[in-house]
Amino acid sequence: MTRGHGAPSQAPGTTRHAVPALARAETRLLLRHPLNLIGSALLGLILLTQSWRWPQDSFRVVTAQMVLEWAVPVFFAANLLGTAVRRAGTDELLSTAPVERAHRTAAACLAALGPFALACLFQAVLLGLCVLFRVDLGRTPTVWELGAGPLCVLGAGLLGTATARWAPRRGAAFAVMVMLIGFNYVVYQTPERFLGFFVEFVLWTGPMWTFVETPGSAFWHAVYLLALSLGAGALAMLRDSARRGLWLGIGAALVLTAVVSGVWQLP
């Protein structure tokens, strides 16, 4: 059958069934992207050069370090992949492909699970090595503290895709990252530091430089990061999906979750 001016019609669900294959391809591209490789290598280098002498410093490296060294490169990698077609000037050619743009966006969002899974594995191996070599961390990090880094890696991949969909102009991704880093720097100086992304869960305090807990809930901080991350994915889908009401509803629920958990995580 044909429709319109002789264009072939698509069987229901044809392009939807292509999403898993597209997601696998996007995941491979994201994992093999030079920026992702550089980010993971940079984090590995920091671990190798870390002295591991002071509990607070070691605890920070284990729980929060990948937010800067890995999540930031993943954001730019996802953004570059999302804008590759536009930068190559092949938008019109891709529009004739038998796959809807919304399904390509869904595949790109699913690809963010690749670096996230790798980051989770990295954290598990790192904690195992710390236990094996009896590294003094002060105390064993909770799963919520260990999950903060991987959740930021997940959010970075989803936000990179969302930025590519909504603002594919040159320099937009850089501006978004500058705003995020600036926001984190501002809240880091306040008692509401858990509203940021790079969070130290333990601190040195004077006058004896003792190892103390940072006031706030690591569990609700993880919920906060997850809600923000999934919200970025919903934002990306909102740009291309025909079911905008659905994604607006999901996005609103995630914003509400982020606000509530953001308040509950504070001391």
Short mmCIF file of C-alpha atoms in Angstrom, two decimals:
data_model
loop_
_atom_site.label_atom_id
_atom_site.label_comp_id
_atom_site.label_asym_id
_atom_site.label_seq_id
_atom_site.Cartn_x
_atom_site.Cartn_y
_atom_site.Cartn_z
CA MET A 1 0.00 0.00 0.00
CA THR A 2 1.05 3.58 -0.50
CA ARG A 3 0.02 6.89 0.96
CA GLY A 4 0.55 10.49 0.02
CA HIS A 5 2.48 10.81 -3.24
CA GLY A 6 3.40 7.20 -3.59
CA ALA A 7 5.53 7.02 -0.40
CA PRO A 8 5.55 3.54 1.09
CA SER A 9 3.53 3.18 4.26
CA GLN A 10 5.09 1.70 7.37
CA ALA A 11 3.61 -1.31 9.08
CA PRO A 12 2.53 -0.58 12.66
CA GLY A 13 5.43 -0.99 15.02
CA THR A 14 8.01 -1.44 12.25
CA THR A 15 10.22 1.41 13.36
CA ARG A 16 9.49 0.76 17.03
CA HIS A 17 10.91 -2.73 16.68
CA ALA A 18 14.09 -1.22 15.27
CA VAL A 19 14.80 0.70 18.51
CA PRO A 20 16.71 -2.14 20.27
CA ALA A 21 19.03 -2.57 17.28
CA LEU A 22 19.50 1.18 17.01
CA ALA A 23 20.17 1.39 20.76
CA ARG A 24 22.87 -1.27 20.54
CA ALA A 25 24.53 0.63 17.70
CA GLU A 26 24.30 3.93 19.59
CA THR A 27 25.70 2.30 22.72
CA ARG A 28 28.71 1.03 20.82
CA LEU A 29 29.31 4.47 19.33
CA LEU A 30 29.05 6.14 22.73
CA LEU A 31 31.30 3.65 24.50
CA ARG A 32 33.90 3.88 21.73
CA HIS A 33 33.74 7.66 21.48
CA PRO A 34 37.17 9.23 22.14
CA LEU A 35 35.76 11.51 24.84
CA ASN A 36 34.29 8.59 26.76
CA LEU A 37 37.59 6.73 26.50
CA ILE A 38 39.52 9.81 27.57
CA GLY A 39 37.21 10.34 30.55
CA SER A 40 37.55 6.78 31.83
CA ALA A 41 41.31 6.85 31.23
CA LEU A 42 41.63 10.14 33.11
CA LEU A 43 39.75 8.70 36.07
CA GLY A 44 41.99 5.64 36.01
CA LEU A 45 45.06 7.89 35.99
CA ILE A 46 43.80 9.79 39.02
CA LEU A 47 43.26 6.52 40.88
CA LEU A 48 46.80 5.39 40.06
CA THR A 49 48.35 8.65 41.22
CA GLN A 50 46.17 8.96 44.34
CA SER A 51 48.21 8.57 47.55
CA TRP A 52 45.36 6.75 49.38
CA ARG A 53 46.85 7.97 52.68
CA TRP A 54 44.00 10.10 53.99
CA PRO A 55 40.51 8.63 54.54
CA GLN A 56 38.59 11.73 53.43
CA ASP A 57 40.51 12.04 50.17
CA SER A 58 40.19 8.31 49.44
CA PHE A 59 36.47 8.38 50.23
CA ARG A 60 35.95 11.28 47.83
CA VAL A 61 37.81 9.51 45.02
CA VAL A 62 35.74 6.37 45.47
CA THR A 63 32.36 8.09 45.64
CA ALA A 64 32.46 11.37 43.73
CA GLN A 65 35.52 11.68 41.51
CA MET A 66 33.95 10.31 38.32
CA VAL A 67 31.39 13.15 38.30
CA LEU A 68 34.04 15.45 36.87
CA GLU A 69 36.45 13.14 35.09
CA TRP A 70 33.92 10.82 33.44
CA ALA A 71 30.43 12.36 33.43
CA VAL A 72 31.51 15.61 31.79
CA PRO A 73 33.22 13.87 28.81
CA VAL A 74 30.18 11.56 28.41
CA PHE A 75 27.93 14.63 28.18
CA PHE A 76 29.95 16.05 25.31
CA ALA A 77 30.29 12.64 23.64
CA ALA A 78 26.50 12.12 23.65
CA ASN A 79 25.97 15.65 22.38
CA LEU A 80 28.44 15.24 19.54
CA LEU A 81 26.81 11.97 18.50
CA GLY A 82 23.39 13.61 18.65
CA THR A 83 24.46 16.51 16.43
CA ALA A 84 26.64 14.51 14.03
CA VAL A 85 24.01 14.38 11.29
CA ARG A 86 23.33 18.11 11.50
CA ARG A 87 27.02 18.97 11.49
CA ALA A 88 27.53 16.71 8.46
CA GLY A 89 24.64 18.41 6.66
CA THR A 90 22.81 15.14 5.99
CA ASP A 91 19.50 15.91 7.76
CA GLU A 92 17.46 15.60 4.58
CA LEU A 93 19.00 12.25 3.67
CA LEU A 94 18.27 10.82 7.10
CA SER A 95 14.68 12.07 7.00
CA THR A 96 13.98 9.63 4.15
CA ALA A 97 15.11 6.62 6.21
CA PRO A 98 12.32 4.24 7.32
CA VAL A 99 12.94 5.03 11.01
CA GLU A 100 11.13 7.78 12.86
CA ARG A 101 13.17 10.52 14.52
CA ALA A 102 11.48 9.79 17.87
CA HIS A 103 12.76 6.22 17.77
CA ARG A 104 16.27 7.40 16.96
CA THR A 105 16.04 9.69 19.99
CA ALA A 106 14.80 6.81 22.15
CA ALA A 107 17.76 4.71 20.98
CA ALA A 108 20.18 7.53 21.85
CA CYS A 109 18.65 7.79 25.34
CA LEU A 110 18.92 4.04 25.87
CA ALA A 111 22.57 4.24 24.83
CA ALA A 112 23.26 6.27 27.99
CA LEU A 113 22.76 3.02 29.91
CA GLY A 114 26.06 1.77 28.45
CA PRO A 115 28.39 4.20 30.25
CA PHE A 116 26.14 3.97 33.32
CA ALA A 117 26.53 0.19 33.52
CA LEU A 118 30.27 0.49 32.97
CA ALA A 119 30.50 3.12 35.71
CA CYS A 120 28.60 0.84 38.12
CA LEU A 121 30.99 -2.00 37.35
CA PHE A 122 33.93 0.38 37.82
CA GLN A 123 32.64 1.39 41.26
CA ALA A 124 32.14 -2.24 42.33
CA VAL A 125 35.66 -3.21 41.24
CA LEU A 126 37.18 -0.13 42.87
CA LEU A 127 35.46 -0.81 46.19
CA GLY A 128 36.57 -4.45 45.99
CA LEU A 129 40.18 -3.38 45.46
CA CYS A 130 39.97 -0.97 48.40
CA VAL A 131 38.75 -3.79 50.63
CA LEU A 132 41.37 -6.21 49.27
CA PHE A 133 44.26 -3.81 49.85
CA ARG A 134 42.78 -2.52 53.11
CA VAL A 135 42.60 1.10 52.02
CA ASP A 136 41.48 3.33 54.88
CA LEU A 137 38.23 4.95 53.71
CA GLY A 138 37.11 5.93 57.19
CA ARG A 139 34.07 3.70 56.69
CA THR A 140 32.57 1.62 53.89
CA PRO A 141 30.55 3.80 51.47
CA THR A 142 26.84 3.00 51.16
CA VAL A 143 25.36 1.93 47.84
CA TRP A 144 23.73 5.36 47.57
CA GLU A 145 27.07 7.14 47.96
CA LEU A 146 28.72 4.80 45.45
CA GLY A 147 25.82 5.31 43.05
CA ALA A 148 26.16 9.10 42.91
CA GLY A 149 28.96 8.96 40.32
CA PRO A 150 27.27 6.47 37.94
CA LEU A 151 23.97 8.34 38.20
CA CYS A 152 25.74 11.52 37.11
CA VAL A 153 27.26 9.58 34.19
CA LEU A 154 23.74 8.44 33.23
CA GLY A 155 22.37 11.96 33.52
CA ALA A 156 25.25 13.35 31.48
CA GLY A 157 24.51 11.01 28.59
CA LEU A 158 20.78 11.81 28.65
CA LEU A 159 21.33 15.55 29.01
CA GLY A 160 23.84 15.50 26.15
CA THR A 161 21.18 13.95 23.92
CA ALA A 162 18.50 16.38 25.12
CA THR A 163 20.78 19.34 24.42
CA ALA A 164 21.51 17.96 20.95
CA ARG A 165 17.79 17.72 20.22
CA TRP A 166 16.70 21.09 21.60
CA ALA A 167 19.79 23.22 20.99
CA PRO A 168 21.94 21.69 18.23
CA ARG A 169 23.75 24.97 17.64
CA ARG A 170 27.50 25.21 18.05
CA GLY A 171 28.48 26.24 21.56
CA ALA A 172 25.14 25.30 23.17
CA ALA A 173 26.53 22.21 24.89
CA PHE A 174 29.48 24.21 26.24
CA ALA A 175 27.10 26.85 27.62
CA VAL A 176 24.97 24.20 29.33
CA MET A 177 28.03 22.63 30.97
CA VAL A 178 29.33 26.01 32.14
CA MET A 179 25.96 26.70 33.79
CA LEU A 180 25.94 23.28 35.49
CA ILE A 181 29.49 23.67 36.80
CA GLY A 182 28.71 27.21 37.96
CA PHE A 183 25.57 26.02 39.77
CA ASN A 184 27.48 23.21 41.45
CA TYR A 185 30.25 25.59 42.52
CA VAL A 186 27.76 28.03 44.09
CA VAL A 187 25.77 25.45 46.06
CA TYR A 188 28.97 23.64 47.11
CA GLN A 189 29.85 26.65 49.24
CA THR A 190 26.54 26.49 51.13
CA PRO A 191 24.82 24.08 53.55
CA GLU A 192 22.66 23.02 50.57
CA ARG A 193 25.64 21.37 48.84
CA PHE A 194 23.61 18.21 48.19
CA LEU A 195 21.70 20.14 45.53
CA GLY A 196 24.87 19.97 43.43
CA PHE A 197 26.28 17.01 41.53
CA PHE A 198 29.85 16.74 42.83
CA VAL A 199 29.15 16.04 46.50
CA GLU A 200 31.61 15.07 49.22
CA PHE A 201 29.82 12.83 51.69
CA VAL A 202 32.49 13.20 54.38
CA LEU A 203 34.59 16.20 55.37
CA TRP A 204 37.66 17.11 57.39
CA THR A 205 36.78 19.50 60.21
CA GLY A 206 39.00 21.44 62.57
CA PRO A 207 40.64 21.91 64.92
CA MET A 208 41.80 18.27 64.94
CA TRP A 209 40.86 17.56 61.32
CA THR A 210 38.50 14.75 62.24
CA PHE A 211 36.59 12.59 59.75
CA VAL A 212 32.89 13.55 59.96
CA GLU A 213 29.73 12.95 57.94
CA THR A 214 28.41 15.69 55.70
CA PRO A 215 24.89 16.64 56.88
CA GLY A 216 22.30 15.37 54.40
CA SER A 217 20.75 12.16 53.08
CA ALA A 218 22.74 10.14 50.57
CA PHE A 219 19.64 8.06 49.75
CA TRP A 220 17.51 11.05 48.79
CA HIS A 221 20.47 12.53 46.96
CA ALA A 222 20.56 9.39 44.78
CA VAL A 223 16.80 9.71 44.16
CA TYR A 224 17.35 13.38 43.29
CA LEU A 225 20.07 12.54 40.77
CA LEU A 226 18.00 9.73 39.23
CA ALA A 227 14.97 12.01 38.83
CA LEU A 228 17.09 14.72 37.18
CA SER A 229 18.71 12.15 34.88
CA LEU A 230 15.45 10.58 33.75
CA GLY A 231 13.98 14.07 33.41
CA ALA A 232 16.68 14.87 30.86
CA GLY A 233 15.66 11.76 28.95
CA ALA A 234 12.00 12.81 29.02
CA LEU A 235 13.05 16.24 27.75
CA ALA A 236 14.84 14.65 24.81
CA MET A 237 11.80 12.52 23.96
CA LEU A 238 9.48 15.52 24.26
CA ARG A 239 11.29 17.18 21.36
CA ASP A 240 10.61 14.42 18.83
CA SER A 241 7.78 12.20 20.03
CA ALA A 242 4.26 12.62 18.68
CA ARG A 243 2.97 11.70 22.15
CA ARG A 244 3.98 14.98 23.76
CA GLY A 245 1.27 14.80 26.40
CA LEU A 246 2.73 11.56 27.70
CA TRP A 247 6.26 12.93 27.93
CA LEU A 248 5.05 16.18 29.45
CA GLY A 249 3.30 14.16 32.15
CA ILE A 250 6.36 11.99 32.77
CA GLY A 251 8.59 15.05 32.85
CA ALA A 252 6.29 16.84 35.31
CA ALA A 253 6.28 13.80 37.61
CA LEU A 254 10.08 13.63 37.48
CA VAL A 255 10.41 17.36 38.19
CA LEU A 256 8.14 16.93 41.21
CA THR A 257 10.21 13.95 42.36
CA ALA A 258 13.42 15.97 41.96
CA VAL A 259 11.99 18.87 43.97
CA VAL A 260 10.68 16.67 46.79
CA SER A 261 13.81 14.52 47.04
CA GLY A 262 15.96 17.62 46.67
CA VAL A 263 14.31 19.10 49.76
CA TRP A 264 14.34 15.84 51.73
CA GLN A 265 18.06 15.29 51.11
CA LEU A 266 19.01 18.56 52.81
CA PRO A 267 20.02 18.62 56.50
#
